[in-house]
Structure formats: structure tokens, C-alpha cells
Coordinates of C-alpha atoms in Angstrom, one line a residue:
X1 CA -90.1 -45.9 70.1
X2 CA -90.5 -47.3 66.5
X3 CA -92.7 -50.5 66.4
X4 CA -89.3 -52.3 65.0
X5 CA -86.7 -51.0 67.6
X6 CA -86.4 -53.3 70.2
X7 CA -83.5 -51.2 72.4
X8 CA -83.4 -47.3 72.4
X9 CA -80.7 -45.7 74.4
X10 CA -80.4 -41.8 74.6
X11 CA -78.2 -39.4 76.4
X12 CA -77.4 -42.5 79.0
X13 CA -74.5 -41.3 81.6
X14 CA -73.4 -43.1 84.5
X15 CA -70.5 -42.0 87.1
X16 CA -69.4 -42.8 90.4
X17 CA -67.4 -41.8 93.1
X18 CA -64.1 -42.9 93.9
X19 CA -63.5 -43.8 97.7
X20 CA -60.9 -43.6 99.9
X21 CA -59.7 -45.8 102.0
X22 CA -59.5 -44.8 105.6
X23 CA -56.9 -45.8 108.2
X24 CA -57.6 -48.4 110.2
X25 CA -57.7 -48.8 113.4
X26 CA -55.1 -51.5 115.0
X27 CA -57.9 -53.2 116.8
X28 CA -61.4 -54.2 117.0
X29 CA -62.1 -51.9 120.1
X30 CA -60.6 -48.6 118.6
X31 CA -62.9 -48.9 115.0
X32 CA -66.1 -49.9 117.2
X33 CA -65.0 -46.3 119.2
X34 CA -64.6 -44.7 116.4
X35 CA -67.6 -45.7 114.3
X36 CA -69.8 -44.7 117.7
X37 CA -67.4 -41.4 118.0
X38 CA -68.3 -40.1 114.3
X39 CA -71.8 -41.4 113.4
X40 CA -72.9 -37.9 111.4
X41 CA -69.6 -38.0 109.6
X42 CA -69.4 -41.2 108.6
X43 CA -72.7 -41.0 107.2
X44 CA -72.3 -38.2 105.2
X45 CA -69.4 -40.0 103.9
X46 CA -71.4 -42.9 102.8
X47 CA -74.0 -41.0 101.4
X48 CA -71.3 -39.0 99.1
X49 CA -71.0 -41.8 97.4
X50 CA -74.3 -41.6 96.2
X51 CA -75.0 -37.9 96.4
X52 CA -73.9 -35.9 93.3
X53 CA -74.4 -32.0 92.4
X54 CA -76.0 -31.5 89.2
X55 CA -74.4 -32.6 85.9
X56 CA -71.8 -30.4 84.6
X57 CA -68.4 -30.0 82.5
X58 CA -65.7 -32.7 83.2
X59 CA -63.3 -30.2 84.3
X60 CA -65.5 -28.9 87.0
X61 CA -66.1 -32.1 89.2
X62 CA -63.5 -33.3 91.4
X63 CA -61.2 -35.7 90.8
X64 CA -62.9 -38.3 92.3
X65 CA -65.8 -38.9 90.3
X66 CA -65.4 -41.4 87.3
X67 CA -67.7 -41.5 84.5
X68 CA -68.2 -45.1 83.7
X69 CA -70.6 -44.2 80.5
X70 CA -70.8 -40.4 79.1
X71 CA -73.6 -39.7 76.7
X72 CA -74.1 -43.4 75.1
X73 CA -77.0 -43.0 72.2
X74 CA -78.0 -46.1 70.2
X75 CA -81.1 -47.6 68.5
X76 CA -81.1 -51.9 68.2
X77 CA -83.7 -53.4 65.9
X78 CA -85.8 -56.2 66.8
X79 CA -84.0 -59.2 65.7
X80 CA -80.5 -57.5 65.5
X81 CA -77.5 -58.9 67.3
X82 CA -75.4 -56.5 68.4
X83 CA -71.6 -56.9 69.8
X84 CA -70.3 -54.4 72.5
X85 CA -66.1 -54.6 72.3
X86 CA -63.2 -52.3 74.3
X87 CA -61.0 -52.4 76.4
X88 CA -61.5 -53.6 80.0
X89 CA -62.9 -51.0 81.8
X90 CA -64.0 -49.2 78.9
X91 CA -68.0 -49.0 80.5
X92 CA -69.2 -52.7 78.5
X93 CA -70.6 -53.8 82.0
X94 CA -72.0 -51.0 83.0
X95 CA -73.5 -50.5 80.3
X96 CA -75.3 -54.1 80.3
X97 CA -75.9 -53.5 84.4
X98 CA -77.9 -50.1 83.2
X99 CA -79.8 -51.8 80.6
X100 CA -81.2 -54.0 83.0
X101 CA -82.3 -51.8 85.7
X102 CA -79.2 -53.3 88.5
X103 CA -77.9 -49.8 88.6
X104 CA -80.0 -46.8 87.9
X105 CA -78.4 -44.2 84.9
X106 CA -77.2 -40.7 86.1
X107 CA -78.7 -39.1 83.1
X108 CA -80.6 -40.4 80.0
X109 CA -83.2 -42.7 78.8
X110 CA -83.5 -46.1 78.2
X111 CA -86.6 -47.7 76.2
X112 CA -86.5 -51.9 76.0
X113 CA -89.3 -53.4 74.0
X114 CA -90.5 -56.8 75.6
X115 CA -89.0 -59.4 77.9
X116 CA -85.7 -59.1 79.0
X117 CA -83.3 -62.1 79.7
X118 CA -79.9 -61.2 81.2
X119 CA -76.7 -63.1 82.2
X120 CA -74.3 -60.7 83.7
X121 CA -72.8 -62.8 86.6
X122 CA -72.2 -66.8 87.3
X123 CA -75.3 -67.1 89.3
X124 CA -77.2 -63.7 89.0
X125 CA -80.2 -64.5 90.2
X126 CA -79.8 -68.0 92.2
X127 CA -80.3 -68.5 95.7
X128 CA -77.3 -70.8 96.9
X129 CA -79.5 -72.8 99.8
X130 CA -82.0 -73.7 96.7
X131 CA -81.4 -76.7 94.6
X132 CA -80.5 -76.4 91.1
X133 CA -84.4 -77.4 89.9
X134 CA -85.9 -75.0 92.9
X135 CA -83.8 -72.3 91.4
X136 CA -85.0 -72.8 87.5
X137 CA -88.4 -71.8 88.6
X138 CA -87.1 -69.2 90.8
X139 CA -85.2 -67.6 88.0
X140 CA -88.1 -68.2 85.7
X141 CA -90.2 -66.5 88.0
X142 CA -87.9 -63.5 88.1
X143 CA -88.0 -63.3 84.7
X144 CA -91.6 -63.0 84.3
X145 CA -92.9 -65.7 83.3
X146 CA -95.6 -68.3 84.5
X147 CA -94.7 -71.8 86.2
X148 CA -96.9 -73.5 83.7
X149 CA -94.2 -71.7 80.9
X150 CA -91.5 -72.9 82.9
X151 CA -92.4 -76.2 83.9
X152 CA -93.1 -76.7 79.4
X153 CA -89.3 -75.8 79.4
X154 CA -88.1 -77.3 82.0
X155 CA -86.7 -80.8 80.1
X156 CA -85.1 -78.8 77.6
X157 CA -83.4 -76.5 80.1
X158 CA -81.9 -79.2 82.2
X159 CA -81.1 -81.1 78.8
X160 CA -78.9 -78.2 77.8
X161 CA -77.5 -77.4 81.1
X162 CA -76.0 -80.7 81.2
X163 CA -76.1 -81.0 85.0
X164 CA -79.0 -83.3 85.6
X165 CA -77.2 -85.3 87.9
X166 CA -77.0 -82.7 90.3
X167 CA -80.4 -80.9 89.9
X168 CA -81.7 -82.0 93.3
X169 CA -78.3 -80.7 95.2
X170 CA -78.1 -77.1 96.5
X171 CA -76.8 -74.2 93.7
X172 CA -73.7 -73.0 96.9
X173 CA -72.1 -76.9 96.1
X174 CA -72.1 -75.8 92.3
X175 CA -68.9 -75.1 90.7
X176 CA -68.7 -71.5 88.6
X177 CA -68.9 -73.9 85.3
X178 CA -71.9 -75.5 86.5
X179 CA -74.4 -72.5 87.7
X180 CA -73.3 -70.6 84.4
X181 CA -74.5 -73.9 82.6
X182 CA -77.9 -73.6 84.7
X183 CA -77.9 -69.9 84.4
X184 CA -77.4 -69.6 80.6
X185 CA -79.7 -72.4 80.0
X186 CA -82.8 -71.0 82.1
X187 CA -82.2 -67.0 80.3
X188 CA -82.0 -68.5 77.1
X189 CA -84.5 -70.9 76.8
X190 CA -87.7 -68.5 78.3
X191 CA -87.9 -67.2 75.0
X192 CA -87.4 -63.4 76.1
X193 CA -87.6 -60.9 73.6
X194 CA -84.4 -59.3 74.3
X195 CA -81.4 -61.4 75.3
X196 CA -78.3 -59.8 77.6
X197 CA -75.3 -61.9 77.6
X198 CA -71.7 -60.5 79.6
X199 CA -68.3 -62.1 79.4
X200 CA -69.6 -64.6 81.6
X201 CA -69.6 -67.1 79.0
X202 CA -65.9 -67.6 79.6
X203 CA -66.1 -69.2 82.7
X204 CA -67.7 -72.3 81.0
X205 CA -65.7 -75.4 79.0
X206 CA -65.3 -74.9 75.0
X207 CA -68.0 -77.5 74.2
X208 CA -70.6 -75.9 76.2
X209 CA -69.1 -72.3 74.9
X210 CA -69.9 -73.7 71.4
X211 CA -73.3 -75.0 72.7
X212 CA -74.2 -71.3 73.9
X213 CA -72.7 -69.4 70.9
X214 CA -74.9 -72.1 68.3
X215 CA -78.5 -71.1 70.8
X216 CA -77.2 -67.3 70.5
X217 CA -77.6 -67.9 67.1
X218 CA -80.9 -69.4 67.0
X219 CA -82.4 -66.9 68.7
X220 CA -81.5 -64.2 66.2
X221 CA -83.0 -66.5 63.7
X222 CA -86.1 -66.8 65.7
X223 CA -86.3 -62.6 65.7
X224 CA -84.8 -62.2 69.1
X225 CA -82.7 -58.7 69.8
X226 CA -79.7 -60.4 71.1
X227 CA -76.6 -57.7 72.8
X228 CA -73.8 -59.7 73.8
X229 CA -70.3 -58.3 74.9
X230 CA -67.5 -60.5 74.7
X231 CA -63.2 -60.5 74.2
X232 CA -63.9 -63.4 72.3
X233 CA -63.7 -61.7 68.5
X234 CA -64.4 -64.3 66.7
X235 CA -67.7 -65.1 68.4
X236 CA -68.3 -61.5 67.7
X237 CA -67.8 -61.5 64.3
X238 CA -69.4 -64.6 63.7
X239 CA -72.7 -64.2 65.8
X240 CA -73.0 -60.4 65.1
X241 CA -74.1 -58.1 62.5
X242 CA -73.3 -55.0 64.2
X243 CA -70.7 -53.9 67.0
X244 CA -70.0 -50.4 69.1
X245 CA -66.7 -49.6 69.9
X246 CA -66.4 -48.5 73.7
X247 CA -63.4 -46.3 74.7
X248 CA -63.4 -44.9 78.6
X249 CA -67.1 -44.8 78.8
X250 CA -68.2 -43.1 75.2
X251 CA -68.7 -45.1 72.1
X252 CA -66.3 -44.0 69.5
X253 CA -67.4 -46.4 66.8
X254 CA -70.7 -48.1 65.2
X255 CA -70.9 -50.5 62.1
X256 CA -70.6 -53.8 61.1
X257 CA -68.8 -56.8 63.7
X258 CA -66.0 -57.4 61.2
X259 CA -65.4 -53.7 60.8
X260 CA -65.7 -53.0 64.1
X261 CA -63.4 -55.7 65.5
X262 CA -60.7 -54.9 63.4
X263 CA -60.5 -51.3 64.5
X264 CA -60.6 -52.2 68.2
X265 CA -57.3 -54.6 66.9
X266 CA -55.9 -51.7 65.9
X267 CA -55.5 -50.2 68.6
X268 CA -52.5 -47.9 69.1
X269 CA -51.1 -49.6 71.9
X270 CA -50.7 -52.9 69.7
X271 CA -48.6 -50.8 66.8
X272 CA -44.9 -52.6 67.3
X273 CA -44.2 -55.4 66.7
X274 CA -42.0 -56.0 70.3
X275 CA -43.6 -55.5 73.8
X276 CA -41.5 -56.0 77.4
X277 CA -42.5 -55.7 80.8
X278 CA -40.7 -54.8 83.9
X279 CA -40.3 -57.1 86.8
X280 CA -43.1 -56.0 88.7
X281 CA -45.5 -55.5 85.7
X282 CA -44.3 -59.0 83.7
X283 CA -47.3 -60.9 83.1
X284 CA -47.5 -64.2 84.8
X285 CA -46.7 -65.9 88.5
X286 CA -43.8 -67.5 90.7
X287 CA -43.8 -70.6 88.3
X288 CA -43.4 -68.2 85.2
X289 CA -43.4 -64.8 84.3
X290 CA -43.3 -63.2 80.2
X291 CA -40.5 -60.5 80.0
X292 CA -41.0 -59.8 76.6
X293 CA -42.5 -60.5 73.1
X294 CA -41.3 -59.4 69.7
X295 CA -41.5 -60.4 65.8
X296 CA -38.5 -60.5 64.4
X297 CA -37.0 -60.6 60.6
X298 CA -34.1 -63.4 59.3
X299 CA -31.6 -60.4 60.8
X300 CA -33.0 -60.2 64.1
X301 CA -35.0 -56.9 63.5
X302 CA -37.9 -56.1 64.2
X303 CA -40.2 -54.1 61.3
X304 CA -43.8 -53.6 61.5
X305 CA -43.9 -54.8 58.1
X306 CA -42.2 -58.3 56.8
X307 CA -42.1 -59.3 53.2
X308 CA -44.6 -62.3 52.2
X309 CA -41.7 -64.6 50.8
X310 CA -39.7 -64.5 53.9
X311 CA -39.6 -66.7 57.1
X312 CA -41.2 -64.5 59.8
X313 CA -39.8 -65.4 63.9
X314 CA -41.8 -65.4 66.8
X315 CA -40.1 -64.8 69.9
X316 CA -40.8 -65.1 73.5
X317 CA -38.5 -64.2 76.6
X318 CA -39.7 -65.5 79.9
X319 CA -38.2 -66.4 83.1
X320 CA -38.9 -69.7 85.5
X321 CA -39.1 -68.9 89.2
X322 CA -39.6 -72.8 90.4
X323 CA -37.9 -75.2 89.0
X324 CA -39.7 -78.8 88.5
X325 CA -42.3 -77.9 86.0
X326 CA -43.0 -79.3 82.4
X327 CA -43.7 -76.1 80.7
X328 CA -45.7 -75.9 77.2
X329 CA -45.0 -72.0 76.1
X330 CA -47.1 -71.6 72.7
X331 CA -48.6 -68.6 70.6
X332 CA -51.5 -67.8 68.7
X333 CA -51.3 -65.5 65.8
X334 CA -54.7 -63.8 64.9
X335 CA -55.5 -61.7 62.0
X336 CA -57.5 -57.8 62.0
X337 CA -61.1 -59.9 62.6
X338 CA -60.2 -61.6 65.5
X339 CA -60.0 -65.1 63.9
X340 CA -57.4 -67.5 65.1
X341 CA -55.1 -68.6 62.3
X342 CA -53.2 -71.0 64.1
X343 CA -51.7 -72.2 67.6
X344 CA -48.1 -72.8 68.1
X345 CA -46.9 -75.2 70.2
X346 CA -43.0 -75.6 71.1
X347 CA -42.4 -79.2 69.9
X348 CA -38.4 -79.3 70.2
X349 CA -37.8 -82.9 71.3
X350 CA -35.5 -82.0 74.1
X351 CA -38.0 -80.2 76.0
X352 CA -41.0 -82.5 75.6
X353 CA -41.6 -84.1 78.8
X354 CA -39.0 -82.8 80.7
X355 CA -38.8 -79.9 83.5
X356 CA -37.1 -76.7 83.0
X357 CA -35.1 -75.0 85.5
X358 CA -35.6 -71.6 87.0
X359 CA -33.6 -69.0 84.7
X360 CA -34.0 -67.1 81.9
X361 CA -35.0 -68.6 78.7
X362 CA -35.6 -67.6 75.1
X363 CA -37.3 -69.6 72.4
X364 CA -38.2 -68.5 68.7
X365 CA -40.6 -70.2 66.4
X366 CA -40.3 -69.6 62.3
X367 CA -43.3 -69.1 60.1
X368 CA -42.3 -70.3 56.5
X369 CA -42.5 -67.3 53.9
X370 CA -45.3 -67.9 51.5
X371 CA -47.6 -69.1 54.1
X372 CA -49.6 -65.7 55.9
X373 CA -51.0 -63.5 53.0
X374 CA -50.8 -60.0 52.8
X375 CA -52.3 -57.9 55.8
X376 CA -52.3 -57.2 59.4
X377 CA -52.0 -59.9 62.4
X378 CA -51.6 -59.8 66.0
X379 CA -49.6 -62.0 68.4
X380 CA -50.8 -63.5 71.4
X381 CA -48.3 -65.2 74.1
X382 CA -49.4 -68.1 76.7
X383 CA -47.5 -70.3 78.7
X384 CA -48.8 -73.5 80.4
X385 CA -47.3 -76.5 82.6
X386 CA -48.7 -79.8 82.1
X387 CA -49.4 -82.9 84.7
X388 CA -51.8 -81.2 86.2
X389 CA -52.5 -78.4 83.1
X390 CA -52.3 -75.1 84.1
X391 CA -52.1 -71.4 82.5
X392 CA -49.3 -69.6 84.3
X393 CA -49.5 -66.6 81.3
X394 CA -51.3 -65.3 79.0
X395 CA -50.7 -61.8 77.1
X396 CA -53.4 -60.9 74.3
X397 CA -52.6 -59.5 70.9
X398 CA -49.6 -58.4 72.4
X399 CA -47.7 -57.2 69.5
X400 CA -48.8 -56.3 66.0
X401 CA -47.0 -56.6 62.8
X402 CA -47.8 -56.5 59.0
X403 CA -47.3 -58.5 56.1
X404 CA -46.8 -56.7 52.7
X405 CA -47.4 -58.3 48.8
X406 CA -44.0 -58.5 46.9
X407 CA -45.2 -58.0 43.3
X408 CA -42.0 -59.6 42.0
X409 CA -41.8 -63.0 40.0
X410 CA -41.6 -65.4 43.2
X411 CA -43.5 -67.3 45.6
X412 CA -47.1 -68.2 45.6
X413 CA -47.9 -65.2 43.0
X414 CA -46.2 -66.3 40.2
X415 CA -46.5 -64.1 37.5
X416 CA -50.1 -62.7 38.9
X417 CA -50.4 -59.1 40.1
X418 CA -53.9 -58.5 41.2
X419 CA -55.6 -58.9 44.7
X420 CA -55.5 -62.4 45.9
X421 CA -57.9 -63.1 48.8
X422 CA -57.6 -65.1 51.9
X423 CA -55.2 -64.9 55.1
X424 CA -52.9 -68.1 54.4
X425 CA -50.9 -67.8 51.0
X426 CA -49.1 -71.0 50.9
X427 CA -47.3 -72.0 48.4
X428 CA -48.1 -75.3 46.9
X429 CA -46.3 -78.0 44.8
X430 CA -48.4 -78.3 41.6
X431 CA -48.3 -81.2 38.6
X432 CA -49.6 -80.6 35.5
X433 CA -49.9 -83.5 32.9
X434 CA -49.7 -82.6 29.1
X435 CA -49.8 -84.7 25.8
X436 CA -50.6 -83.5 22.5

């Protein structure tokens, strides 16, 4: 390995086998007789989990055996920070589980230069009977380095973590926000060379979200090899230089985050513009469920491509179960980088406040003409009840649609024909003042 490649990944495979479950036996007496009954079988049976023949072509092996990463090759530079996107169980975990040595690869090499830091899991590496400050050194420790280094960290770490009130109170009375606080803080301050961060980051609140993100990006200032995998695109695009594209275990694309992120958007699932769910697939729970999502034209139709000057409908169909609840449905439209260009919230007066009914409802929200530019966006739906808040659902860029330049005399282009960068094209009252 080159003295400036910090990661170096070649021919790395990783599959399992898929189990089957076995009837059970109606009582505790008849599976204790049958486990003493069978002991050579069922052993074998455990062991084929973790017994394989050698490698060969897919269409050989059973049916059973999943390849969770198939012949993944990539080189990271020191310093580099590098995004890992797909869809979920695409191999992105696996991958980062590999790459620290929890699970061993089937075939291939891995080569990491220096100290690794990982967060894969709220509370990887904590013992719950340990208090929070008997589990910084513990973790530390784990991590290789000395309890003098530690203990010089130690302020800072509890300073970021935010949770200095309960330091001396054991990590199992922790909430999941709080031990990936403490988590986050102890593999990020230890200056390791290599930083692994998983979606964990999630679970946390959005200011300490922006609190890890900003120390992500310090460390790749500082020369640290950060590889972080995340469904939050933005973060992506803003925190990395470089992205792979995983699709069912084999990366299928490498370049830069924004290009990266804009060809996992899209995606040729998100191509239409409308999206619906049966009954037992509908997103959501008893209080609500989404039955479908569309973008729709002044007519009612629904193109893939809309014209910039007109008004552009966003509609939801979802049904109430219980009735009682003041329900907040809303959408965010995001454009091909990932990057939130609004939040809509239903504001009709009638429903602020109030509880809805169980039925079926409908609602529709306009987006003037002349205010998206030209380009591609994506259309997320979430519904929410408030007093106490809560998400009932949430469907992500669930529908696609386009927005194409009308070179005519109108709108925000006036006269103007060239490109005209940017994702909002409003168009704006102007004054001009002459005298001769």
C-alpha cells in the first residue's frame, strides 16, 4: 500500500446463509426432547451457517446463500472523505462491519493504514453496568490508546457529548440519543487516523446532528480518512468529496458526492411522477396510513415533465384509522443533490388545531410557476400528529418529476435565452428609476 492510501480494499466478498425457520414445538418439554433427540443434526445445521464450499459462479450455489458484498475494490487517500450511498440492504453495513474486523470477509483483502475509530451501532463498545465516565476509558482503551491520552481528552469528550449530568450513572439507564452522544464523542475525539461512521448518526437530535457533521468536517481538515455512509444526502454532499454507489452488494458507481448522489436519486424506481400502495403495503400505522402520492399539472395529469411558468400540485391521499388526532401532513421537495428546497406544511385554517376523523382524505398543495428552475426534483411525503408530536409516515423521494425551460417571452427569463443557474427561479417585482 502507497505511503498516501489510507484504505485499500481488493476483491472483498462477503455472503451468508439464509436460515430456515424450524417448527416449533408446542411446548417447552417437546423442544428440550427434541434438541437432546438430534444433537449431531442440529449441529451440523448450525455449522452450515458458517460452513461454505469454495467460491464459485452465482448460479451454482443454492438458493440460500446471499452475497451481501461481491468483489468490492477501492483505494481511499489519506485525508479523503468518502460517502457510501444505496439502497437499504444494498451491502453499506457490511461493508463498514468488514472494514473493521466484526465480521471476517469471505474472499479479499483489506489494508487500513493507522488507527481506526468506528461507530456502527448506539453503544458499540459500552458495557451497560459501567457508568458513562467508566465506559469513556473503556472505549478508549479499545481503541488503542493510553489512559494518559484519554484522560487529556476527557473534558473535551464529555463537553461535546453534552451528558455531563449523567456521567456517573450506568450507560443501560441511557437513552439511544444519549450513548450515541457518548459514543460519537469518545470515536471522534481520539484523534484516529481513520474515522468509520454508520447511519447511526440519525438516532441523535438535529443540533447535535449538526455538532457531529461540523467535527466530521474538522477531521478532514486535520488529514483524517473519514468513510461515512448515510441517507442523509445533503450531509453527503456537503461533507464529502467522493461517494460509491452500492447496488445489491457490488459498487456500480465511483466519483464525486454530488455526482454520485444524484445518480442514486435517479433511480429507476423514482421515474413517475405518482406512486400508490396497497392496503397491506401503505406506508404508515393505525392512526394514519399514505395510499398514494402524485404531481399533478393545472388539468389533473400527471407528466414527468411540467413547464417552469406553470403552477405545479402536490398531492397526497391518505386514510385516518382513529379518529381524535390533530394531524400535520406536509412534504418536502428535494432536488438531484439531495438538498432540501423547501418544507410544506398544510396551513388551511380549518384544519389547524382541530382533529380529523377516520376516512379517506385528499389534500393538494400548489407551487407558483416561476418559482423551481429548470431540472429534476424528488418528492418526499410525511405525516405527523401534534400534542404529543409524532411521525405516523414518512415515504422518501417518493415520486420524481421534471421541470423544463420555456424559452418563450414570459416569466422570470424575459427576453434571456442562455443557461440560468440555481434551483429556485422566482420571479421578482423589479423598479427601475430613470431621469435624463
Amino acid at each position: 500500500m502507497t505511503s498516501d492510501v489510507a484504505v485499500k480494499v481488493r476483491g472483498l466478498s462477503k455472503r451468508y446463509r439464509i436460515g430456515e425457520q424450524d417448527k416449533l414445538e408446542d411446548n417447552l418439554f417437546k423442544s428440550v426432547l427434541q434438541t437432546i433427540k438430534k444433537p449431531i443434526s442440529n449441529y451440523k445445521k448450525y455449522r452450515s451457517f458458517y460452513e461454505f464450499d469454495e467460491v464459485g459462479e452465482a448460479e451454482d450455489e443454492p438458493t440460500n446463500v446471499l452475497w451481501a458484498l461481491k468483489d468490492i475494490n477501492f483505494d481511499v487517500p489519506e485525508g479523503q472523505v468518502m460517502g457510501i450511498v444505496g439502497a437499504n440492504g444494498a451491502g453499506k453495513s457490511t461493508l463498514l462491519k468488514v472494514l473493521t474486523g466484526i465480521t471476517p470477509p469471505t474472499t479479499g483483502q483489506i489494508n487500513i493504514r493507522g488507527r481506526v475509530s468506528s461507530l456502527l451501532e448506539v453503544g458499540t463498545g459500552f458495557h451497560p453496568e459501567l457508568t458513562g465516565r467508566e465506559n469513556v476509558f473503556l472505549n478508549g482503551t479499545m481503541l488503542g490508546m493510553k489512559k494518559n491520552e484519554v484522560r487529556q481528552k476527557f473534558d473535551e469528550i464529555i463537553d461535546f457529548s453534552g451528558i455531563e449530568k449523567f456521567l456517573d450513572t450506568p450507560v443501560k439507564r441511557y437513552s439511544s440519543g444519549m450513548r450515541v452522544r457518548l459514543a460519537f464523542a469518545v470515536a471522534a475525539h481520539l484523534e484516529p487516523e481513520v474515522l468509520i461512521i454508520d447511519e447511526v448518526l440519525a438516532v441523535g437530535d438535529a443540533t447535535f446532528q449538526r455538532k457531529c457533521l461540523n467535527k466530521m468536517d474538522d477531521s478532514s481538515k486535520q488529514g483524517r480518512t473519514v468513510l461515512f455512509v448515510s441517507h442523509n444526502l445533503p450531509a453527503v454532499t456537503r461533507l464529502c468529496t467522493r461517494a460509491i454507489l452500492l447496488q445489491e452488494g457490488k459498487i456500480i458507481l465511483d466519483g464525486g458526492a454530488s455526482e454520485i448522489v444524484s445518480a442514486y436519486l435517479r433511480d429507476a424506481d423514482r421515474e413517475v411522477a405518482l406512486a400508490s400502495w396497497s392496503e397491506e403495503d401503505a406506508p404508515g400505522d393505525d392512526v394514519a396510513r399514505l395510499r398514494s402520492v402524485r404531481v399533478i399539472d393545472p388539468h389533473g395529469e400527471t407528466p414527468n415533465t411540467f413547464d417552469i411558468r406553470h403552477p405545479i400540485g402536490l398531492e397526497m391521499k391518505y386514510s385516518v384509522g382513529e379518529s381524535g388526532h390533530q394531524l400535520l401532513p406536509h412534504y418536502m421537495v428535494l432536488n438531484d443533490q439531495g438538498l432540501t428546497m423547501f418544507t410544506a406544511l398544510e396551513t388551511q385554517p380549518e384544519w389547524q388545531g382541530k382533529t380529523r376523523n377516520a376516512g379517506e382524505y385528499t389534500t393538494v398543495a400548489w407551487i407558483p410557476g416561476n418559482l423551481l428552475g429548470s431540472g429534476r426534483f424528488y418528492l418526499s411525503a410525511v405525516m405527523a400528529s401534534m400534542a404529543p408530536f409524532q411521525n405516523h409516515f414518512y415515504a422518501p423521494e417518493a415520486v420524481a418529476f421534471n421541470i423544463e425551460d420555456n424559452f418563450e417571452v414570459d416569466g422570470a427569463r424575459g427576453v434571456y435565452t442562455g443557461a440560468m443557474d440555481g434551483v429556485i427561479r422566482p420571479k421578482l417585482e423589479w423598479e427601475t428609476e430613470y431621469s435624463a
